Amino acid sequence: MLLPMKPTEKDIALLERYFDAELNEEETKYFASRVEQDEDFNALVKREKVIIGAIRNQGLLDNLAYLKSIEEKIEGDHAIPFYANFKTWHYYSAAAVIVLLIAVKFLFPSQQQTSEQLFTSYFKAYPNMFEPTLRGTNEITNRTEAFQAYEHGDYQKASLLFSELLKENREPGMLLLLSNANLMLGQVSEAQKNLVTLIEESDELDIQAKWYLSLSYLKSGDKENARKMLKELGETEISYASKAKELLEKVD
Amino acid sequence: MIEGERIQSEIIQKIRSGGQTELGMIYEEHRKEFLHWITKEYECSSDDGKDIYQLAILIFYDNIKQGKLEHLVSSVKTYLFGIGKNIAKDNRRKEKKFTPINQEKWLKEYLIDEPDQVMDENTFNFAKKALEKLGQPCQRLIELFYYENKSMQEITEAMQYKNPETAKNQKCKCMARLRKLVDQEIEQNPNAVTHEAY
């Protein structure tokens, strides 16, 4: 694939003003003639359209993820909450590790779609257990706003605010929620960076971070690292994890 | 303006100036009725019905944001059911019978169907990778502009910039960085074949 010729700053300005609907009648005519007569400029315009298409596609996918989180919440209201507290989180995550280990082992027909589907089935955003927001709280700070946005499923706002707050103080809980918000928004590489940092820096939330890191690997189709991470999780002390490994070996 | 029209117009205005909160409200408001109708009408599962409903809501939202829908001749409910019906029919026509919808694929095709949109699949995929590498706050800013169709004034308020000029400068810088990242992706994959209008 060939790159378009390096455009001049003037051409880039013209391009941006066209896509931002800022050209006057005369400029619009000039733009149209350039598209018609200048092959390189035409290629540049086409590429910009595709880039904007990709941005819009990302917006649609972010909102789709948001609707799915609402759906999960509605469905969740009729079911036993997945995460009641840290203790039950360990219990459920251990059970999920077993199922996911088996699924990864036996259901991977080496198609990325399948790892994506596994991600969708197993990923549930970690709840805000670190600073539950209370109704009627008068003081609104960036901190309360960040946690509130996360609880309300506004992951874009939460991600922005958490990123800012983490610059001042690196709180493991906040980093875990930020990485979950990243995953909800489809920002897989950012989520992975944050989760790796969390594993390195926190002794309390490293198990949770590893769980979400393994899911993020599935999301990006990196089956090898997903297997590695799940195996490592299976070898931890969390209940049922070792049994999962034992069972897996027996099934093998 | 009669009362019903005034309410519909207010809803559209609220969505146009709003964001995910409004999207969520609309989703919850018609969900139960839509799922009941679509599962009966098209004999699909509840999960398939939810997939169609989510797409219908996204199209409704996008049409408002892009200025394609300014007035409703009917109610929001009728409009949503209409989109849902088209999605289900289209799916049945393509697959001869009802089959689960691949939402991501469907949303990609939805963008290609836009007038004058000629997509090069490889460049599209490179742009998606580049977007991921772009990170925040750039990703959020350009999404607000190109997807949410927010004005520079609205972006200034949402992202706490000093003024609309600063927001605009920042947007230009983000787009320049994104183009550079796309170029890098293309350079790293020199053998990728271009497929126009996929």
CSV table of C-alpha atoms in Angstrom, one decimal:
chain,number,residue,atom,x,y,z
A,1,MET,CA,0.0,0.0,0.0
A,2,LEU,CA,1.4,3.4,-0.9
A,3,LEU,CA,1.3,6.4,1.3
A,4,PRO,CA,-0.2,9.6,-0.3
A,5,MET,CA,2.4,12.3,-1.1
A,6,LYS,CA,3.4,14.4,1.9
A,7,PRO,CA,0.7,17.1,1.9
A,8,THR,CA,1.6,20.8,2.3
A,9,GLU,CA,0.3,22.6,5.4
A,10,LYS,CA,-2.0,24.6,3.2
A,11,ASP,CA,-3.6,21.5,1.8
A,12,ILE,CA,-4.1,20.1,5.3
A,13,ALA,CA,-5.8,23.3,6.3
A,14,LEU,CA,-8.0,23.2,3.2
A,15,LEU,CA,-8.9,19.6,4.0
A,16,GLU,CA,-9.8,20.3,7.6
A,17,ARG,CA,-11.9,23.3,6.7
A,18,TYR,CA,-13.8,21.1,4.1
A,19,PHE,CA,-14.6,18.4,6.6
A,20,ASP,CA,-15.5,20.9,9.3
A,21,ALA,CA,-17.9,22.5,6.8
A,22,GLU,CA,-16.1,25.9,6.9
A,23,LEU,CA,-15.5,26.5,3.2
A,24,ASN,CA,-17.2,29.4,1.4
A,25,GLU,CA,-18.6,29.0,-2.1
A,26,GLU,CA,-15.4,30.0,-3.9
A,27,GLU,CA,-13.3,27.7,-1.7
A,28,THR,CA,-15.7,24.9,-2.2
A,29,LYS,CA,-15.3,25.2,-6.0
A,30,TYR,CA,-11.5,25.3,-5.6
A,31,PHE,CA,-11.7,22.2,-3.4
A,32,ALA,CA,-13.8,20.3,-6.0
A,33,SER,CA,-11.4,21.2,-8.8
A,34,ARG,CA,-8.4,20.0,-6.8
A,35,VAL,CA,-10.2,16.7,-6.0
A,36,GLU,CA,-10.9,16.3,-9.7
A,37,GLN,CA,-7.5,17.3,-11.1
A,38,ASP,CA,-5.0,16.4,-8.4
A,39,GLU,CA,-4.6,12.7,-7.8
A,40,ASP,CA,-2.6,13.1,-4.6
A,41,PHE,CA,-5.0,15.6,-3.2
A,42,ASN,CA,-7.9,13.2,-4.1
A,43,ALA,CA,-6.1,10.4,-2.3
A,44,LEU,CA,-5.6,12.6,0.7
A,45,VAL,CA,-9.4,13.5,0.8
A,46,LYS,CA,-10.3,9.8,0.5
A,47,ARG,CA,-8.0,8.8,3.4
A,48,GLU,CA,-9.4,11.6,5.6
A,49,LYS,CA,-12.9,10.3,4.9
A,50,VAL,CA,-11.8,6.8,6.0
A,51,ILE,CA,-10.1,8.2,9.2
A,52,ILE,CA,-13.3,10.1,10.1
A,53,GLY,CA,-15.3,6.9,9.3
A,54,ALA,CA,-13.1,5.1,11.8
A,55,ILE,CA,-13.6,7.7,14.4
A,56,ARG,CA,-17.4,7.5,14.0
A,57,ASN,CA,-17.2,3.7,14.1
A,58,GLN,CA,-15.3,4.0,17.4
A,59,GLY,CA,-18.0,6.3,18.7
A,60,LEU,CA,-20.7,3.8,17.7
A,61,LEU,CA,-18.9,0.9,19.3
A,62,ASP,CA,-18.3,2.9,22.5
A,63,ASN,CA,-22.0,3.6,22.8
A,64,LEU,CA,-22.8,0.0,21.9
A,65,ALA,CA,-20.7,-1.0,24.9
A,66,TYR,CA,-22.5,1.5,27.0
A,67,LEU,CA,-25.9,0.1,26.0
A,68,LYS,CA,-24.7,-3.4,26.8
A,69,SER,CA,-23.6,-2.3,30.2
A,70,ILE,CA,-27.1,-0.9,30.8
A,71,GLU,CA,-28.6,-4.2,29.5
A,72,GLU,CA,-26.4,-6.1,31.9
A,73,LYS,CA,-27.5,-3.8,34.8
A,74,ILE,CA,-31.2,-4.4,33.9
A,75,GLU,CA,-30.7,-8.1,33.7
A,76,GLY,CA,-28.6,-8.0,36.8
A,77,ASP,CA,-31.4,-6.5,38.8
A,78,HIS,CA,-33.2,-9.9,38.4
A,79,ALA,CA,-30.2,-12.0,39.3
A,80,ILE,CA,-27.8,-12.4,42.2
A,81,PRO,CA,-25.3,-9.6,42.1
A,82,PHE,CA,-22.0,-10.9,40.5
A,83,TYR,CA,-19.9,-8.9,42.9
A,84,ALA,CA,-21.2,-8.4,46.4
A,85,ASN,CA,-17.9,-7.8,48.1
A,86,PHE,CA,-14.3,-8.7,47.8
A,87,LYS,CA,-14.7,-12.1,49.3
A,88,THR,CA,-17.4,-13.1,46.9
A,89,TRP,CA,-15.5,-11.5,44.0
A,90,HIS,CA,-12.7,-14.0,44.7
A,91,TYR,CA,-15.2,-16.8,44.8
A,92,TYR,CA,-16.9,-15.9,41.5
A,93,SER,CA,-13.7,-15.0,39.7
A,94,ALA,CA,-12.2,-18.3,40.7
A,95,ALA,CA,-15.2,-20.1,39.2
A,96,ALA,CA,-15.0,-18.0,36.1
A,97,VAL,CA,-11.3,-18.8,35.7
A,98,ILE,CA,-12.1,-22.5,35.6
A,99,VAL,CA,-14.8,-22.0,33.0
A,100,LEU,CA,-12.7,-19.7,30.9
A,101,LEU,CA,-9.6,-21.9,31.1
A,102,ILE,CA,-11.7,-24.8,29.8
A,103,ALA,CA,-13.3,-22.6,27.2
A,104,VAL,CA,-9.9,-21.2,26.0
A,105,LYS,CA,-8.5,-24.7,25.9
A,106,PHE,CA,-11.3,-26.5,24.0
A,107,LEU,CA,-13.4,-23.9,22.3
A,108,PHE,CA,-10.7,-21.9,20.5
A,109,PRO,CA,-11.1,-22.7,16.8
A,110,SER,CA,-8.2,-20.2,16.2
A,111,GLN,CA,-10.7,-17.4,15.2
A,112,GLN,CA,-10.4,-14.0,16.6
A,113,GLN,CA,-14.2,-13.8,16.7
A,114,THR,CA,-14.2,-16.6,19.3
A,115,SER,CA,-11.8,-14.8,21.7
A,116,GLU,CA,-13.9,-11.6,21.3
A,117,GLN,CA,-17.0,-13.6,22.1
A,118,LEU,CA,-15.3,-15.1,25.2
A,119,PHE,CA,-14.4,-11.6,26.3
A,120,THR,CA,-18.0,-10.4,25.9
A,121,SER,CA,-19.3,-13.4,27.8
A,122,TYR,CA,-16.9,-13.1,30.7
A,123,PHE,CA,-16.2,-9.4,31.0
A,124,LYS,CA,-18.2,-7.6,33.6
A,125,ALA,CA,-17.0,-4.2,34.7
A,126,TYR,CA,-15.6,-4.2,38.2
A,127,PRO,CA,-17.9,-2.4,40.6
A,128,ASN,CA,-17.0,0.7,42.4
A,129,MET,CA,-16.2,-0.8,45.8
A,130,PHE,CA,-13.7,1.9,46.7
A,131,GLU,CA,-15.8,5.0,47.1
A,132,PRO,CA,-19.5,4.3,46.8
A,133,THR,CA,-21.3,7.4,45.9
A,134,LEU,CA,-24.0,8.5,48.2
A,135,ARG,CA,-27.2,10.3,47.3
A,136,GLY,CA,-27.5,13.7,48.9
A,137,THR,CA,-23.8,14.2,49.2
A,138,ASN,CA,-23.3,18.0,48.9
A,139,GLU,CA,-19.7,18.3,48.0
A,140,ILE,CA,-19.0,17.7,44.3
A,141,THR,CA,-15.4,17.3,43.5
A,142,ASN,CA,-13.6,15.8,40.5
A,143,ARG,CA,-13.2,12.7,42.6
A,144,THR,CA,-16.9,12.2,43.5
A,145,GLU,CA,-17.7,13.1,39.9
A,146,ALA,CA,-15.3,10.4,38.6
A,147,PHE,CA,-16.7,7.6,40.7
A,148,GLN,CA,-20.3,8.7,40.0
A,149,ALA,CA,-19.6,8.7,36.3
A,150,TYR,CA,-18.2,5.2,36.6
A,151,GLU,CA,-21.3,4.0,38.5
A,152,HIS,CA,-23.6,5.6,36.0
A,153,GLY,CA,-21.8,3.9,33.1
A,154,ASP,CA,-20.4,7.1,31.7
A,155,TYR,CA,-17.0,5.5,31.1
A,156,GLN,CA,-15.6,8.3,28.9
A,157,LYS,CA,-16.1,10.9,31.6
A,158,ALA,CA,-14.9,8.5,34.3
A,159,SER,CA,-11.8,7.6,32.3
A,160,LEU,CA,-10.9,11.3,31.7
A,161,LEU,CA,-11.3,12.2,35.4
A,162,PHE,CA,-9.6,9.1,36.8
A,163,SER,CA,-6.6,9.8,34.4
A,164,GLU,CA,-6.3,13.3,35.8
A,165,LEU,CA,-6.7,12.2,39.5
A,166,LEU,CA,-4.1,9.4,39.1
A,167,LYS,CA,-1.5,12.0,38.1
A,168,GLU,CA,-1.8,13.4,41.6
A,169,ASN,CA,-2.2,10.2,43.6
A,170,ARG,CA,-1.8,6.7,42.3
A,171,GLU,CA,-4.6,4.8,44.0
A,172,PRO,CA,-4.8,1.1,43.1
A,173,GLY,CA,-8.6,1.0,43.2
A,174,MET,CA,-8.8,4.0,40.9
A,175,LEU,CA,-6.3,2.4,38.5
A,176,LEU,CA,-8.4,-0.8,38.4
A,177,LEU,CA,-11.6,1.2,37.6
A,178,LEU,CA,-9.8,3.2,35.0
A,179,SER,CA,-8.6,0.0,33.2
A,180,ASN,CA,-12.2,-1.3,33.4
A,181,ALA,CA,-13.4,2.0,31.8
A,182,ASN,CA,-10.7,1.6,29.2
A,183,LEU,CA,-12.0,-1.9,28.4
A,184,MET,CA,-15.6,-0.7,28.2
A,185,LEU,CA,-14.5,2.0,25.7
A,186,GLY,CA,-12.5,-0.5,23.6
A,187,GLN,CA,-9.1,1.0,24.6
A,188,VAL,CA,-7.4,-2.3,24.9
A,189,SER,CA,-3.8,-1.3,24.8
A,190,GLU,CA,-4.4,1.5,27.4
A,191,ALA,CA,-6.2,-1.0,29.7
A,192,GLN,CA,-3.3,-3.4,29.4
A,193,LYS,CA,-0.8,-0.7,30.3
A,194,ASN,CA,-2.8,0.3,33.3
A,195,LEU,CA,-3.3,-3.3,34.4
A,196,VAL,CA,0.4,-4.2,34.1
A,197,THR,CA,1.2,-1.2,36.2
A,198,LEU,CA,-1.4,-2.2,38.8
A,199,ILE,CA,0.1,-5.8,39.0
A,200,GLU,CA,3.5,-4.3,39.6
A,201,GLU,CA,2.4,-1.8,42.1
A,202,SER,CA,-0.4,-3.4,44.1
A,203,ASP,CA,-0.4,-6.5,46.3
A,204,GLU,CA,-4.1,-6.1,47.1
A,205,LEU,CA,-5.6,-5.9,43.7
A,206,ASP,CA,-3.1,-7.8,41.6
A,207,ILE,CA,-5.4,-10.9,41.3
A,208,GLN,CA,-8.2,-8.7,40.0
A,209,ALA,CA,-5.8,-7.0,37.6
A,210,LYS,CA,-4.6,-10.3,36.3
A,211,TRP,CA,-8.1,-11.4,35.6
A,212,TYR,CA,-8.9,-8.3,33.6
A,213,LEU,CA,-5.5,-8.5,31.9
A,214,SER,CA,-6.3,-12.0,30.7
A,215,LEU,CA,-9.7,-10.8,29.4
A,216,SER,CA,-8.0,-7.9,27.7
A,217,TYR,CA,-5.7,-10.3,25.9
A,218,LEU,CA,-8.8,-12.2,24.7
A,219,LYS,CA,-10.3,-9.0,23.5
A,220,SER,CA,-7.2,-8.3,21.4
A,221,GLY,CA,-7.0,-11.8,20.1
A,222,ASP,CA,-3.8,-12.6,22.0
A,223,LYS,CA,-4.6,-16.2,22.9
A,224,GLU,CA,-1.1,-17.1,24.0
A,225,ASN,CA,-0.8,-14.4,26.7
A,226,ALA,CA,-4.5,-15.0,27.7
A,227,ARG,CA,-3.6,-18.7,28.3
A,228,LYS,CA,-0.4,-17.8,30.2
A,229,MET,CA,-2.3,-15.3,32.4
A,230,LEU,CA,-5.2,-17.7,33.1
A,231,LYS,CA,-2.8,-20.5,33.9
A,232,GLU,CA,-1.0,-18.2,36.4
A,233,LEU,CA,-4.3,-17.3,37.9
A,234,GLY,CA,-5.2,-20.9,38.2
A,235,GLU,CA,-2.0,-21.5,40.2
A,236,THR,CA,-2.8,-18.8,42.8
A,237,GLU,CA,-4.3,-19.5,46.2
A,238,ILE,CA,-7.8,-18.4,45.3
A,239,SER,CA,-10.4,-21.0,46.0
A,240,TYR,CA,-11.1,-23.4,43.2
A,241,ALA,CA,-8.3,-22.1,41.0
A,242,SER,CA,-5.9,-25.0,41.8
A,243,LYS,CA,-8.8,-27.4,41.5
A,244,ALA,CA,-9.4,-25.9,38.1
A,245,LYS,CA,-5.9,-26.7,37.0
A,246,GLU,CA,-6.1,-30.2,38.5
A,247,LEU,CA,-9.4,-30.9,36.7
A,248,LEU,CA,-7.9,-29.5,33.4
A,249,GLU,CA,-5.0,-31.8,33.6
A,250,LYS,CA,-7.3,-34.8,34.2
A,251,VAL,CA,-9.5,-33.8,31.3
A,252,ASP,CA,-6.4,-33.6,29.2
B,1,MET,CA,-47.6,22.9,17.7
B,2,ILE,CA,-49.7,20.2,19.3
B,3,GLU,CA,-48.6,18.7,22.6
B,4,GLY,CA,-47.3,15.3,21.1
B,5,GLU,CA,-45.2,17.1,18.6
B,6,ARG,CA,-43.8,19.4,21.2
B,7,ILE,CA,-42.7,16.5,23.4
B,8,GLN,CA,-41.1,14.7,20.4
B,9,SER,CA,-39.2,17.8,19.5
B,10,GLU,CA,-38.0,18.3,23.1
B,11,ILE,CA,-36.7,14.7,23.1
B,12,ILE,CA,-34.8,15.3,19.9
B,13,GLN,CA,-33.4,18.5,21.3
B,14,LYS,CA,-32.4,16.8,24.5
B,15,ILE,CA,-30.6,14.0,22.7
B,16,ARG,CA,-28.9,16.4,20.3
B,17,SER,CA,-27.4,18.4,23.2
B,18,GLY,CA,-26.9,15.5,25.5
B,19,GLY,CA,-24.8,12.3,25.6
B,20,GLN,CA,-24.8,8.9,27.0
B,21,THR,CA,-27.2,9.7,29.8
B,22,GLU,CA,-29.9,10.6,27.3
B,23,LEU,CA,-29.0,7.6,25.2
B,24,GLY,CA,-29.5,5.3,28.2
B,25,MET,CA,-32.8,6.9,29.1
B,26,ILE,CA,-34.2,6.3,25.6
B,27,TYR,CA,-32.9,2.8,25.7
B,28,GLU,CA,-34.7,2.0,29.0
B,29,GLU,CA,-37.9,3.7,28.0
B,30,HIS,CA,-38.8,1.6,25.0
B,31,ARG,CA,-36.9,-1.6,25.7
B,32,LYS,CA,-39.5,-3.8,27.2
B,33,GLU,CA,-42.2,-3.0,24.5
B,34,PHE,CA,-39.7,-3.3,21.7
B,35,LEU,CA,-38.4,-6.7,22.9
B,36,HIS,CA,-41.9,-8.0,23.3
B,37,TRP,CA,-42.8,-6.9,19.8
B,38,ILE,CA,-39.7,-8.0,17.9
B,39,THR,CA,-39.4,-11.5,19.4
B,40,LYS,CA,-43.1,-12.1,18.5
B,41,GLU,CA,-43.0,-10.6,15.1
B,42,TYR,CA,-39.7,-12.1,13.9
B,43,GLU,CA,-39.6,-15.2,16.0
B,44,CYS,CA,-36.2,-14.4,17.3
B,45,SER,CA,-34.7,-15.0,20.7
B,46,SER,CA,-34.6,-12.3,23.4
B,47,ASP,CA,-30.8,-11.9,22.9
B,48,ASP,CA,-31.2,-11.4,19.2
B,49,GLY,CA,-34.0,-8.9,19.9
B,50,LYS,CA,-31.7,-7.0,22.2
B,51,ASP,CA,-29.0,-6.9,19.6
B,52,ILE,CA,-31.5,-5.4,17.1
B,53,TYR,CA,-32.8,-2.9,19.7
B,54,GLN,CA,-29.3,-1.7,20.5
B,55,LEU,CA,-28.6,-1.1,16.8
B,56,ALA,CA,-31.9,0.7,16.4
B,57,ILE,CA,-31.2,3.0,19.3
B,58,LEU,CA,-27.7,3.7,18.0
B,59,ILE,CA,-29.1,4.6,14.5
B,60,PHE,CA,-31.8,6.8,16.0
B,61,TYR,CA,-29.1,8.6,18.2
B,62,ASP,CA,-26.8,8.9,15.2
B,63,ASN,CA,-29.5,10.3,12.9
B,64,ILE,CA,-30.2,13.0,15.5
B,65,LYS,CA,-26.5,13.8,16.1
B,66,GLN,CA,-25.8,14.1,12.4
B,67,GLY,CA,-28.7,16.4,11.9
B,68,LYS,CA,-30.6,13.9,9.6
B,69,LEU,CA,-33.5,13.8,12.0
B,70,GLU,CA,-34.9,17.1,13.1
B,71,HIS,CA,-38.6,16.5,13.3
B,72,LEU,CA,-40.6,13.4,14.0
B,73,VAL,CA,-43.9,12.9,12.2
B,74,SER,CA,-44.7,10.0,14.5
B,75,SER,CA,-43.5,9.1,18.0
B,76,VAL,CA,-40.0,8.0,19.0
B,77,LYS,CA,-41.5,4.6,19.6
B,78,THR,CA,-42.9,4.3,16.1
B,79,TYR,CA,-39.6,5.5,14.7
B,80,LEU,CA,-37.6,3.0,16.7
B,81,PHE,CA,-39.9,0.2,15.8
B,82,GLY,CA,-39.5,1.2,12.1
B,83,ILE,CA,-35.7,1.0,12.3
B,84,GLY,CA,-35.9,-2.3,14.1
B,85,LYS,CA,-38.2,-3.7,11.4
B,86,ASN,CA,-35.8,-2.6,8.7
B,87,ILE,CA,-32.8,-4.2,10.5
B,88,ALA,CA,-34.7,-7.5,11.0
B,89,LYS,CA,-36.0,-7.5,7.4
B,90,ASP,CA,-32.6,-6.8,6.0
B,91,ASN,CA,-31.1,-9.6,8.1
B,92,ARG,CA,-33.8,-12.0,6.9
B,93,ARG,CA,-33.4,-11.0,3.3
B,94,LYS,CA,-29.6,-11.5,3.4
B,95,GLU,CA,-29.7,-14.8,5.3
B,96,LYS,CA,-33.0,-16.1,4.1
B,97,LYS,CA,-34.0,-16.8,7.7
B,98,PHE,CA,-33.4,-15.0,11.0
B,99,THR,CA,-29.8,-15.4,12.1
B,100,PRO,CA,-28.0,-13.6,14.9
B,101,ILE,CA,-26.7,-10.2,13.9
B,102,ASN,CA,-23.0,-9.4,14.0
B,103,GLN,CA,-23.4,-5.9,15.5
B,104,GLU,CA,-19.8,-4.8,14.8
B,105,LYS,CA,-20.0,-5.8,11.2
B,106,TRP,CA,-23.4,-4.2,10.9
B,107,LEU,CA,-22.2,-0.9,12.3
B,108,LYS,CA,-19.2,-0.9,9.9
B,109,GLU,CA,-21.5,-1.5,7.0
B,110,TYR,CA,-23.9,1.2,8.2
B,111,LEU,CA,-21.1,3.8,7.8
B,112,ILE,CA,-20.2,2.6,4.3
B,113,ASP,CA,-23.8,3.1,3.2
B,114,GLU,CA,-23.4,6.8,3.8
B,115,PRO,CA,-23.5,8.9,0.7
B,116,ASP,CA,-20.1,9.4,-1.0
B,117,GLN,CA,-18.5,7.1,1.4
B,118,VAL,CA,-15.9,5.0,-0.3
B,119,MET,CA,-14.0,2.9,2.2
B,120,ASP,CA,-10.6,1.3,1.9
B,121,GLU,CA,-10.8,-1.6,4.3
B,122,ASN,CA,-7.1,-1.7,5.0
B,123,THR,CA,-6.9,2.0,5.7
B,124,PHE,CA,-10.0,1.7,7.9
B,125,ASN,CA,-8.3,-1.0,10.0
B,126,PHE,CA,-5.1,0.9,10.2
B,127,ALA,CA,-7.1,4.0,11.3
B,128,LYS,CA,-8.8,1.9,14.0
B,129,LYS,CA,-5.4,0.7,15.3
B,130,ALA,CA,-4.0,4.3,15.1
B,131,LEU,CA,-7.0,5.5,17.1
B,132,GLU,CA,-6.3,3.1,19.9
B,133,LYS,CA,-2.7,4.3,20.0
B,134,LEU,CA,-3.8,7.9,20.0
B,135,GLY,CA,-5.1,7.6,23.6
B,136,GLN,CA,-6.9,10.2,25.7
B,137,PRO,CA,-7.8,13.0,25.7
B,138,CYS,CA,-7.4,13.1,21.9
B,139,GLN,CA,-9.6,10.2,21.3
B,140,ARG,CA,-12.4,11.7,23.3
B,141,LEU,CA,-12.0,15.1,21.7
B,142,ILE,CA,-12.2,13.9,18.1
B,143,GLU,CA,-15.1,11.5,18.9
B,144,LEU,CA,-17.0,14.4,20.4
B,145,PHE,CA,-16.5,16.4,17.2
B,146,TYR,CA,-16.9,13.8,14.5
B,147,TYR,CA,-19.3,11.4,16.2
B,148,GLU,CA,-21.3,13.4,18.7
B,149,ASN,CA,-21.2,16.4,16.3
B,150,LYS,CA,-20.5,18.7,19.2
B,151,SER,CA,-19.6,22.4,18.6
B,152,MET,CA,-16.3,23.8,19.8
B,153,GLN,CA,-18.1,25.6,22.5
B,154,GLU,CA,-19.7,22.4,23.8
B,155,ILE,CA,-16.3,20.6,23.6
B,156,THR,CA,-14.7,23.5,25.5
B,157,GLU,CA,-17.3,23.0,28.3
B,158,ALA,CA,-17.2,19.2,28.3
B,159,MET,CA,-13.4,18.9,28.3
B,160,GLN,CA,-12.7,22.1,30.3
B,161,TYR,CA,-10.6,23.9,27.8
B,162,LYS,CA,-9.8,27.6,28.2
B,163,ASN,CA,-11.9,28.6,25.2
B,164,PRO,CA,-13.3,27.3,21.8
B,165,GLU,CA,-10.1,28.4,20.0
B,166,THR,CA,-7.9,26.3,22.3
B,167,ALA,CA,-10.3,23.3,21.8
B,168,LYS,CA,-10.1,23.8,18.0
B,169,ASN,CA,-6.2,24.0,18.1
B,170,GLN,CA,-6.2,20.9,20.2
B,171,LYS,CA,-8.5,19.1,17.8
B,172,CYS,CA,-6.2,20.0,14.8
B,173,LYS,CA,-3.2,18.7,16.7
B,174,CYS,CA,-5.0,15.5,17.6
B,175,MET,CA,-6.0,14.9,14.0
B,176,ALA,CA,-2.4,15.6,12.8
B,177,ARG,CA,-1.1,13.0,15.3
B,178,LEU,CA,-3.7,10.5,14.2
B,179,ARG,CA,-2.8,11.0,10.5
B,180,LYS,CA,0.8,10.4,11.4
B,181,LEU,CA,-0.1,7.2,13.4
B,182,VAL,CA,-2.1,6.0,10.4
B,183,ASP,CA,0.9,6.6,8.1
B,184,GLN,CA,3.1,4.6,10.5
B,185,GLU,CA,0.6,1.7,10.4
B,186,ILE,CA,0.6,1.8,6.6
B,187,GLU,CA,4.4,2.0,6.6
B,188,GLN,CA,4.6,-1.1,8.8
B,189,ASN,CA,2.3,-3.0,6.5
B,190,PRO,CA,3.6,-2.1,3.0
B,191,ASN,CA,2.2,-5.2,1.4
B,192,ALA,CA,-1.4,-4.7,2.4
B,193,VAL,CA,-3.6,-4.6,-0.6
B,194,THR,CA,-6.1,-1.8,-1.0
B,195,HIS,CA,-9.7,-2.8,-1.4
B,196,GLU,CA,-11.9,0.1,-2.2
B,197,ALA,CA,-15.6,0.1,-1.6
B,198,TYR,CA,-15.6,-3.2,0.4
